[in-house]
mmCIF file of C-alpha atoms and ligand atoms in Angstrom:
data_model
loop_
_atom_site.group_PDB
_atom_site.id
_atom_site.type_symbol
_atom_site.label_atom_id
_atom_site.label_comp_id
_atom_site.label_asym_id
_atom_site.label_seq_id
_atom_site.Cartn_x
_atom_site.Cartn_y
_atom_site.Cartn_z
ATOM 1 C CA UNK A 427 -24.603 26.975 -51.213
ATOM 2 C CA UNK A 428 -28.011 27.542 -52.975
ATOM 3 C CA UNK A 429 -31.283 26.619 -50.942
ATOM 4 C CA UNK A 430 -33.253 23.973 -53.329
ATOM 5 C CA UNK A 431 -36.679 23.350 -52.865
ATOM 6 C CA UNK A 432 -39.346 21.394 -54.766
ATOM 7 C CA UNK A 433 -42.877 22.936 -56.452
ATOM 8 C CA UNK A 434 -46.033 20.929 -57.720
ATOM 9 C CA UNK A 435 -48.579 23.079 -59.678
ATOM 10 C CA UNK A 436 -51.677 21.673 -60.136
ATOM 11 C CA UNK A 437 -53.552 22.791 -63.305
ATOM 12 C CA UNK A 438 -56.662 21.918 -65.344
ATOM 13 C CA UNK A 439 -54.423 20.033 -67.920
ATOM 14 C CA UNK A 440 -50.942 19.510 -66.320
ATOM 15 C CA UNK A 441 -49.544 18.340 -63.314
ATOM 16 C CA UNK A 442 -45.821 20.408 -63.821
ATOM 17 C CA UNK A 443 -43.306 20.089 -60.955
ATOM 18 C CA UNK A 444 -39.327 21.244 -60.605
ATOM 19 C CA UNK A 445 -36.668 21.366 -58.601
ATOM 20 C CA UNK A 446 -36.297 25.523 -57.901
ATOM 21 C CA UNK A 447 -33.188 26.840 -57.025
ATOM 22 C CA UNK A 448 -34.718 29.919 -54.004
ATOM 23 C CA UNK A 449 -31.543 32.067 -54.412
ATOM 24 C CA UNK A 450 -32.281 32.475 -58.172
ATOM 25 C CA UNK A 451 -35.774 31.139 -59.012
ATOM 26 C CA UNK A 452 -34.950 29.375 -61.658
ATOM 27 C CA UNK A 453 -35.525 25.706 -62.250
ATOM 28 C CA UNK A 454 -32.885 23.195 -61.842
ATOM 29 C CA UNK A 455 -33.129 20.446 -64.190
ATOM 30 C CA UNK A 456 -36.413 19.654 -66.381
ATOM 31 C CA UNK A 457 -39.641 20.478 -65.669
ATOM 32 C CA UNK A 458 -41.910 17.128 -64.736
ATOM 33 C CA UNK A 459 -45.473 17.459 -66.455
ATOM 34 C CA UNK A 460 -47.881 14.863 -66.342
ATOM 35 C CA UNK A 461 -51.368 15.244 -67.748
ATOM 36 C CA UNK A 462 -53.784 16.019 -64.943
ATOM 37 C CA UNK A 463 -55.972 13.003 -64.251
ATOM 38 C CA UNK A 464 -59.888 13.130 -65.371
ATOM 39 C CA UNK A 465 -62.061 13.145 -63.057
ATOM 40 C CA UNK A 466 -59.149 15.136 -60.970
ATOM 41 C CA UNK A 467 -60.302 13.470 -57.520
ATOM 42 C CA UNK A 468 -57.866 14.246 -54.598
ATOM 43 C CA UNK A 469 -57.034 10.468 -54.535
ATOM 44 C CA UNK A 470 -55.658 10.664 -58.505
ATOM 45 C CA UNK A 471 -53.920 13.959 -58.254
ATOM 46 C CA UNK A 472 -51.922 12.785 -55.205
ATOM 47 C CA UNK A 473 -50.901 9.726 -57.318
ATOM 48 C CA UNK A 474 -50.093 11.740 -59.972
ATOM 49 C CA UNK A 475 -47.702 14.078 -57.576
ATOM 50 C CA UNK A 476 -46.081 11.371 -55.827
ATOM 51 C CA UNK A 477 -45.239 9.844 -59.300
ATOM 52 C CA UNK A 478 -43.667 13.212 -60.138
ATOM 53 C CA UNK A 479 -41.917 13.224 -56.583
ATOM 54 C CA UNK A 480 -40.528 9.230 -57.688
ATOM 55 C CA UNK A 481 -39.035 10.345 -61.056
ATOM 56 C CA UNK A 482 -37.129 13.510 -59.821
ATOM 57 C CA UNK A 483 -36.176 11.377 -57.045
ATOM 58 C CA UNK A 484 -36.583 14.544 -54.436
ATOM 59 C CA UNK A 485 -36.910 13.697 -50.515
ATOM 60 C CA UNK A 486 -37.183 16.709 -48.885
ATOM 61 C CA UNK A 487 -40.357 18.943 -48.394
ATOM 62 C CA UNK A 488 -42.918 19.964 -51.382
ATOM 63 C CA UNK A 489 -45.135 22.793 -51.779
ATOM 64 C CA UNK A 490 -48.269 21.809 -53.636
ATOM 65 C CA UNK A 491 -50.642 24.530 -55.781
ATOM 66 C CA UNK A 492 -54.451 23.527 -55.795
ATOM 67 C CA UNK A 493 -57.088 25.892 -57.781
ATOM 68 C CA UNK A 494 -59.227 25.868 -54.349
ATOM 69 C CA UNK A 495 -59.364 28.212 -51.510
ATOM 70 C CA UNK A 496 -56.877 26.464 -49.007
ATOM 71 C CA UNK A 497 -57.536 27.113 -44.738
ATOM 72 C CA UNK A 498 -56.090 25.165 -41.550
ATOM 73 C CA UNK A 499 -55.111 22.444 -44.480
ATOM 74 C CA UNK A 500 -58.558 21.792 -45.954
ATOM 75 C CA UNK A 501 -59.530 23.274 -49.200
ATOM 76 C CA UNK A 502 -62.649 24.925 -49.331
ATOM 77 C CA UNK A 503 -63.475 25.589 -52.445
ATOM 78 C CA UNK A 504 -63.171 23.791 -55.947
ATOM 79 C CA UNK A 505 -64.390 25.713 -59.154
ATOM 80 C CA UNK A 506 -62.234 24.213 -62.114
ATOM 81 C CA UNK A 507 -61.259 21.144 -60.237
ATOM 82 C CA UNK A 508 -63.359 17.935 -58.691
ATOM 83 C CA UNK A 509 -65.844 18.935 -56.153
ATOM 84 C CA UNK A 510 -64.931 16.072 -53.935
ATOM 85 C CA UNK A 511 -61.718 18.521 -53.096
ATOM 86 C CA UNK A 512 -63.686 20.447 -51.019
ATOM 87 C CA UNK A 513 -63.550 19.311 -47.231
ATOM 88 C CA UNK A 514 -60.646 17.713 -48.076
ATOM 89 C CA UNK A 515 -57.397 17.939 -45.459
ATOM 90 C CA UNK A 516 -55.266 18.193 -48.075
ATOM 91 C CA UNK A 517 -51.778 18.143 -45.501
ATOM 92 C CA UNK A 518 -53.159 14.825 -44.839
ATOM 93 C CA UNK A 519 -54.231 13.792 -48.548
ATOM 94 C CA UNK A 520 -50.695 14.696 -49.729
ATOM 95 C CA UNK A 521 -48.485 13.552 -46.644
ATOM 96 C CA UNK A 522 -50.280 10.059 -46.974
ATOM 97 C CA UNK A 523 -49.145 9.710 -50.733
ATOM 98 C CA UNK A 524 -45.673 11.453 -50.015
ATOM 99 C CA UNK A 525 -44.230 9.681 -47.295
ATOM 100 C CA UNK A 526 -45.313 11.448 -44.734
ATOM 101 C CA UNK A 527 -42.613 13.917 -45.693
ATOM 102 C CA UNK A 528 -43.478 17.737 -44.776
ATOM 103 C CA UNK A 529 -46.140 19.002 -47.425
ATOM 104 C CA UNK A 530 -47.633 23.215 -48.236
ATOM 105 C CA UNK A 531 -50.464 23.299 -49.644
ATOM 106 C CA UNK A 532 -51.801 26.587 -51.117
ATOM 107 C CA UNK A 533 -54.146 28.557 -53.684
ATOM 108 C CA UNK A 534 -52.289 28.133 -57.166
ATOM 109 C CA UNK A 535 -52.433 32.131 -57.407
ATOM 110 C CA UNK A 536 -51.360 32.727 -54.116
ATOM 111 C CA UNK A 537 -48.572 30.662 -55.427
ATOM 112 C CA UNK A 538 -47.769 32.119 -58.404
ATOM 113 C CA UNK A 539 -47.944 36.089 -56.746
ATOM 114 C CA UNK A 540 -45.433 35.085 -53.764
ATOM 115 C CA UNK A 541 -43.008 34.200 -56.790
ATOM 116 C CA UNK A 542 -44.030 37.053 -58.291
ATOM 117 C CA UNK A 543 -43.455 39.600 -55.346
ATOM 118 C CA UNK A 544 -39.745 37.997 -54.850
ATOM 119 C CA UNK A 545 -38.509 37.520 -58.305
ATOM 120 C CA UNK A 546 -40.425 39.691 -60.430
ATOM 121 C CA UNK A 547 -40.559 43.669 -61.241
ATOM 122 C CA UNK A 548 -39.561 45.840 -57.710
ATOM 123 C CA UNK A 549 -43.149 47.403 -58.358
ATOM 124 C CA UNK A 550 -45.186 43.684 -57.295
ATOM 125 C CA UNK A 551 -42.851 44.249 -53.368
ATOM 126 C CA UNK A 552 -44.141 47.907 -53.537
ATOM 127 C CA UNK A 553 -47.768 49.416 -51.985
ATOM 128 C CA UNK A 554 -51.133 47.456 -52.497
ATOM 129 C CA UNK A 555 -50.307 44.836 -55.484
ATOM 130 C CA UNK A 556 -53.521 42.831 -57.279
ATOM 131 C CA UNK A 557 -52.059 39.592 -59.327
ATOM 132 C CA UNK A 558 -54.037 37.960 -61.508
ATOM 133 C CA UNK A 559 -54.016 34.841 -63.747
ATOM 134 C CA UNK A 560 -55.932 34.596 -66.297
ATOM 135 C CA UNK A 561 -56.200 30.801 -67.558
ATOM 136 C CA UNK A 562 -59.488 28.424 -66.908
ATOM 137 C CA UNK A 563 -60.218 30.880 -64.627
ATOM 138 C CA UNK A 564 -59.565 34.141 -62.506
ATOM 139 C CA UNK A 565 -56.543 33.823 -59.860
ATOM 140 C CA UNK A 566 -56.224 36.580 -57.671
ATOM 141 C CA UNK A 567 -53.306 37.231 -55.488
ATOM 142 C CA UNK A 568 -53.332 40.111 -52.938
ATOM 143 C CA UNK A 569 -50.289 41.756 -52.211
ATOM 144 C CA UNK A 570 -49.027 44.273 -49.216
ATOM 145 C CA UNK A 571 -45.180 45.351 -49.598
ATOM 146 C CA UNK A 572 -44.865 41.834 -51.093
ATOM 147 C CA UNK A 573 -46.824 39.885 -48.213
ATOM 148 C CA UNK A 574 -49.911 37.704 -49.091
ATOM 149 C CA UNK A 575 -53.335 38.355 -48.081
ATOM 150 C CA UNK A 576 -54.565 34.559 -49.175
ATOM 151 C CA UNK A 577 -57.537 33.099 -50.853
ATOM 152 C CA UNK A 578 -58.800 36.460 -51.900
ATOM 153 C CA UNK A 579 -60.500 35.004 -55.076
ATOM 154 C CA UNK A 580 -61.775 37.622 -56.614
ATOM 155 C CA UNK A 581 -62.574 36.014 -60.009
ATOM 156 C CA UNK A 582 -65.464 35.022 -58.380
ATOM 157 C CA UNK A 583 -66.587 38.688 -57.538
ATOM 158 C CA UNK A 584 -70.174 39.312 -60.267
ATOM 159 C CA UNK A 585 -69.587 42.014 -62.505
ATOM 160 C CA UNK A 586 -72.348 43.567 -64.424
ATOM 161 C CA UNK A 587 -74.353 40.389 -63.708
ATOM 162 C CA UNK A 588 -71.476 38.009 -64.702
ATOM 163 C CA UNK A 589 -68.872 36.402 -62.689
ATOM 164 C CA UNK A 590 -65.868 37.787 -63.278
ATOM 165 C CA UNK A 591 -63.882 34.457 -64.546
ATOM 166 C CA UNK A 592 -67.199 33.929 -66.639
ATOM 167 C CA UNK A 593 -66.706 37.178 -68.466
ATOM 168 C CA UNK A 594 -63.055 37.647 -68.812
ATOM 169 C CA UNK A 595 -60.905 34.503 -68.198
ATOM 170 C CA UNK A 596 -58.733 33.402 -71.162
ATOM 171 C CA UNK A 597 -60.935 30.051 -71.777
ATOM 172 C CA UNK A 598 -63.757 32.306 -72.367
ATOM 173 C CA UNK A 599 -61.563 34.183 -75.250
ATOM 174 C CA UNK A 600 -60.825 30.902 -76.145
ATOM 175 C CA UNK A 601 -64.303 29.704 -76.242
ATOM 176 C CA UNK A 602 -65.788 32.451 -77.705
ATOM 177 C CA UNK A 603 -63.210 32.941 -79.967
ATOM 178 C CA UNK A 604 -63.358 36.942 -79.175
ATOM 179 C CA UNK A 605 -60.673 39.569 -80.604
ATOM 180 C CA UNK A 606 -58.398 40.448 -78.621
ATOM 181 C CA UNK A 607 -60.260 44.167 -78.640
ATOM 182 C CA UNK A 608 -63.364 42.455 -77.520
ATOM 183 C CA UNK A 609 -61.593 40.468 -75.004
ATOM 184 C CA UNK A 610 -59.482 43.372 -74.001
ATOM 185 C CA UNK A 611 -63.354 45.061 -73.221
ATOM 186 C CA UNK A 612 -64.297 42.476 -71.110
ATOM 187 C CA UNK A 613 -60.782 42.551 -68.779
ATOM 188 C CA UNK A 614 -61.493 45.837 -68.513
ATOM 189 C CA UNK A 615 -64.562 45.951 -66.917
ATOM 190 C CA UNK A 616 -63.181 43.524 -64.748
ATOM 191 C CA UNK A 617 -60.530 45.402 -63.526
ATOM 192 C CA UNK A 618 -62.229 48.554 -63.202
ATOM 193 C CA UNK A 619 -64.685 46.726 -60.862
ATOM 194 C CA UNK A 620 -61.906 45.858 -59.074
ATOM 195 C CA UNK A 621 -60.120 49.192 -58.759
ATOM 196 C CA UNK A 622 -63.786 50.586 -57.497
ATOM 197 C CA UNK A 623 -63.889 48.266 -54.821
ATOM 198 C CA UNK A 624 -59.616 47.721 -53.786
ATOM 199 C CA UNK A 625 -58.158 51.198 -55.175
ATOM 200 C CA UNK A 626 -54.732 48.776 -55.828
ATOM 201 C CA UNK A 627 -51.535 50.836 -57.184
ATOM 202 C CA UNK A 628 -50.370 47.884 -59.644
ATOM 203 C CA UNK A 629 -52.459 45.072 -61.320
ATOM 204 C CA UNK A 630 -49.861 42.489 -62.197
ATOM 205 C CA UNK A 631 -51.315 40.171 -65.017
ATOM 206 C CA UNK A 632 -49.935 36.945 -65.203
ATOM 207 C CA UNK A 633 -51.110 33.545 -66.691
ATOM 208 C CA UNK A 634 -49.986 31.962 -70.392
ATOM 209 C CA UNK A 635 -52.040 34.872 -72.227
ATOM 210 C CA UNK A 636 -49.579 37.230 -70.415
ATOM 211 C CA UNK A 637 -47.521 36.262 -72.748
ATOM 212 C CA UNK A 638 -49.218 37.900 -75.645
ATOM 213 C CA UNK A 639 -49.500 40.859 -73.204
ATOM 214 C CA UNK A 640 -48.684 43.065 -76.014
ATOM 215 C CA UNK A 641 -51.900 42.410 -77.776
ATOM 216 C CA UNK A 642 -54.144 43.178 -75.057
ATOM 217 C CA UNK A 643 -52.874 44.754 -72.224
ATOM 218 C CA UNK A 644 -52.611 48.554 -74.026
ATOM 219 C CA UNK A 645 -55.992 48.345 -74.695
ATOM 220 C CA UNK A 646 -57.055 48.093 -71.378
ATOM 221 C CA UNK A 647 -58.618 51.210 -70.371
ATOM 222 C CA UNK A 648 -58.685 51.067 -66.367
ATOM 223 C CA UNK A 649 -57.080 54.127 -64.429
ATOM 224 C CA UNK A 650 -54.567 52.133 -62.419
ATOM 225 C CA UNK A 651 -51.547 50.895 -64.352
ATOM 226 C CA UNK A 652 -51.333 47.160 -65.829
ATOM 227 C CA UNK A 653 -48.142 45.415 -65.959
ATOM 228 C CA UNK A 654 -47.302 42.227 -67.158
ATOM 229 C CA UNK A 655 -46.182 39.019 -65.001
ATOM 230 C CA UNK A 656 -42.389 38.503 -65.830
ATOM 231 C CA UNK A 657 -41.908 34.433 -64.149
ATOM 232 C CA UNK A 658 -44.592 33.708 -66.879
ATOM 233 C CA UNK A 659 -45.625 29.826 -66.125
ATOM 234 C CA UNK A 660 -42.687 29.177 -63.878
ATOM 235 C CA UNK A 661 -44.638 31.507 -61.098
ATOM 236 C CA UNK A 662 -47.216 28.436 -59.593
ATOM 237 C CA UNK A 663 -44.118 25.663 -59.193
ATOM 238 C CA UNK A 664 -41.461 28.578 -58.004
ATOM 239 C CA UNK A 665 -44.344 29.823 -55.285
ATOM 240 C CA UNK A 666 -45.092 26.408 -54.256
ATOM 241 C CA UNK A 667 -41.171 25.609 -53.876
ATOM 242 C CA UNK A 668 -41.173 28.879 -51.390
ATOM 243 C CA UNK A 669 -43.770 27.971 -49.225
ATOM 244 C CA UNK A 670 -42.039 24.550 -49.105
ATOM 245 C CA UNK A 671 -39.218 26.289 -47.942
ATOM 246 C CA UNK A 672 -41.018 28.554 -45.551
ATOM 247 C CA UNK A 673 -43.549 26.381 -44.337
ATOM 248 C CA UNK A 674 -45.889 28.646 -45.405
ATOM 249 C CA UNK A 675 -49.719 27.245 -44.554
ATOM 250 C CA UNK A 676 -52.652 29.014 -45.233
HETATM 251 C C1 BGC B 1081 -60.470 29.330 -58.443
HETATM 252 C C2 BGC B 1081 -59.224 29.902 -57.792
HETATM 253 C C3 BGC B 1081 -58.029 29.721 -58.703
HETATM 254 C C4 BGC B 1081 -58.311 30.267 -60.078
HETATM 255 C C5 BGC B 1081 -57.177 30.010 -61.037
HETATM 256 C C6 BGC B 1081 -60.643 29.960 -59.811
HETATM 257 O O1 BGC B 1081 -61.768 29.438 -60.423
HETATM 258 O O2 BGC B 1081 -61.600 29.586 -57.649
HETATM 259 O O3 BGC B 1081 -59.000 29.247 -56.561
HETATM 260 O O4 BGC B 1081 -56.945 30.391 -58.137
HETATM 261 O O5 BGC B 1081 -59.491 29.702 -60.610
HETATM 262 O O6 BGC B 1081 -56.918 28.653 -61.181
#
């Protein structure tokens, strides 16, 4: 028998959960989105996860993706998401809303590379691994033979004056409205910073622009190669559904 588990991501616009299937990573059944709450306070989100929780009626564990730097259950950090998340014990928060039921809470990159590493491309289990997401921001991921180094944030990291996710995320492109060569210029300074200061062997790009990777990611001109994510925007709820699993806990 398959081992089922149960993902939440939390984004900037959606609230997306599913039932995941760990022998496979695929989804079983629909994907549950509900439109992230405004402001996205702790106290809404968790409503809006336990409502997700009611309507797949799931009872077993959940693994929870927040876009905040996640330690000993409190998230420390909160750059496209409410401030009042930071400080928050969010083991607490979500256990409170969810029935006390067991709860893993973790970076939504962090997320999304675990998935990566175990059902993606052999290369993302192989050597020293950066994932990225590019979306509101910068996720980073930082992988070791497929283990996670987490909260590495590195879209935070200034390049050339700019933070990284300031220069290069895909609402910037968006924002902007830059070519895809002019975007493509930006990424690239990005990830040539980062090769200067990691030396990775793979940069795995993930996020919903990755996939248009066709249109950007050969014009990329850093040394170290650039492939794209393959679980595309499954990654976040299949990563939170394994650390469910695993009881994974940054
Ligand atoms: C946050 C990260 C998050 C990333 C992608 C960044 O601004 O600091 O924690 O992983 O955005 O959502």
């Amino acid at each position: 028998m398959s081992t089922i588990s149960f993902g939440i991501d939390v984004g900037g616009s959606g609230i997306k959960g599913a039932k995941v299937d760990l022998d496979t990573g695929e989804f079983i059944g629909d994907r549950i989105k509900i439109l992230t709450p405004h402001p996205a306070t702790p106290e809404a989100v968790a409503q809006t996860v336990a409502e997700i929780i009611d309507i797949a009626e799931w009872d077993g564990p959940v693994g929870i993706t927040l876009p905040c730097v996640i330690r000993d259950h409190v998230a420390r950090s909160a750059a496209n998401i409410d401030p009042s998340w930071i400080g928050t014990n969010v083991t607490e928060l979500f256990g409170a809303h969810l029935g006390d039921r067991p709860v893993s809470v973790l970076n939504d990159a962090d997320a999304a590379g675990l998935a990566e590493a175990r059902y993606g491309t052999d290369a993302a289990r192989e050597g020293a691994v950066i994932f990225l997401t590019f979306g509101t921001g910068i996720g980073s991921a930082f992988l070791m033979n497929g283990h996670l180094f987490p909260n590495s944030e590195i879209g935070h990291i200034e390049v050339d004056g700019k933070e990284a996710e300031h220069r290069a995320s895909s609402a910037v492109k968006e924002k902007k409205d830059l070519s895809w060569k002019k975007w493509a210029k930006q990424v690239s300074k990005v990830l040539i910073a980062y090769e200067k200061l990691f030396s990775p062997s793979l940069f795995i790009v993930g996020g919903g622009i990755s996939r248009k990777f066709d249109k950007w990611v050969p014009l990329l001109t850093c040394e170290t190669p650039v492939v794209a994510a393959e679980l595309k925007n499954r990654a976040g709820i299949v990563g939170a559904a394994m650390a469910a699993n695993e009881e994974f806990q940054p």
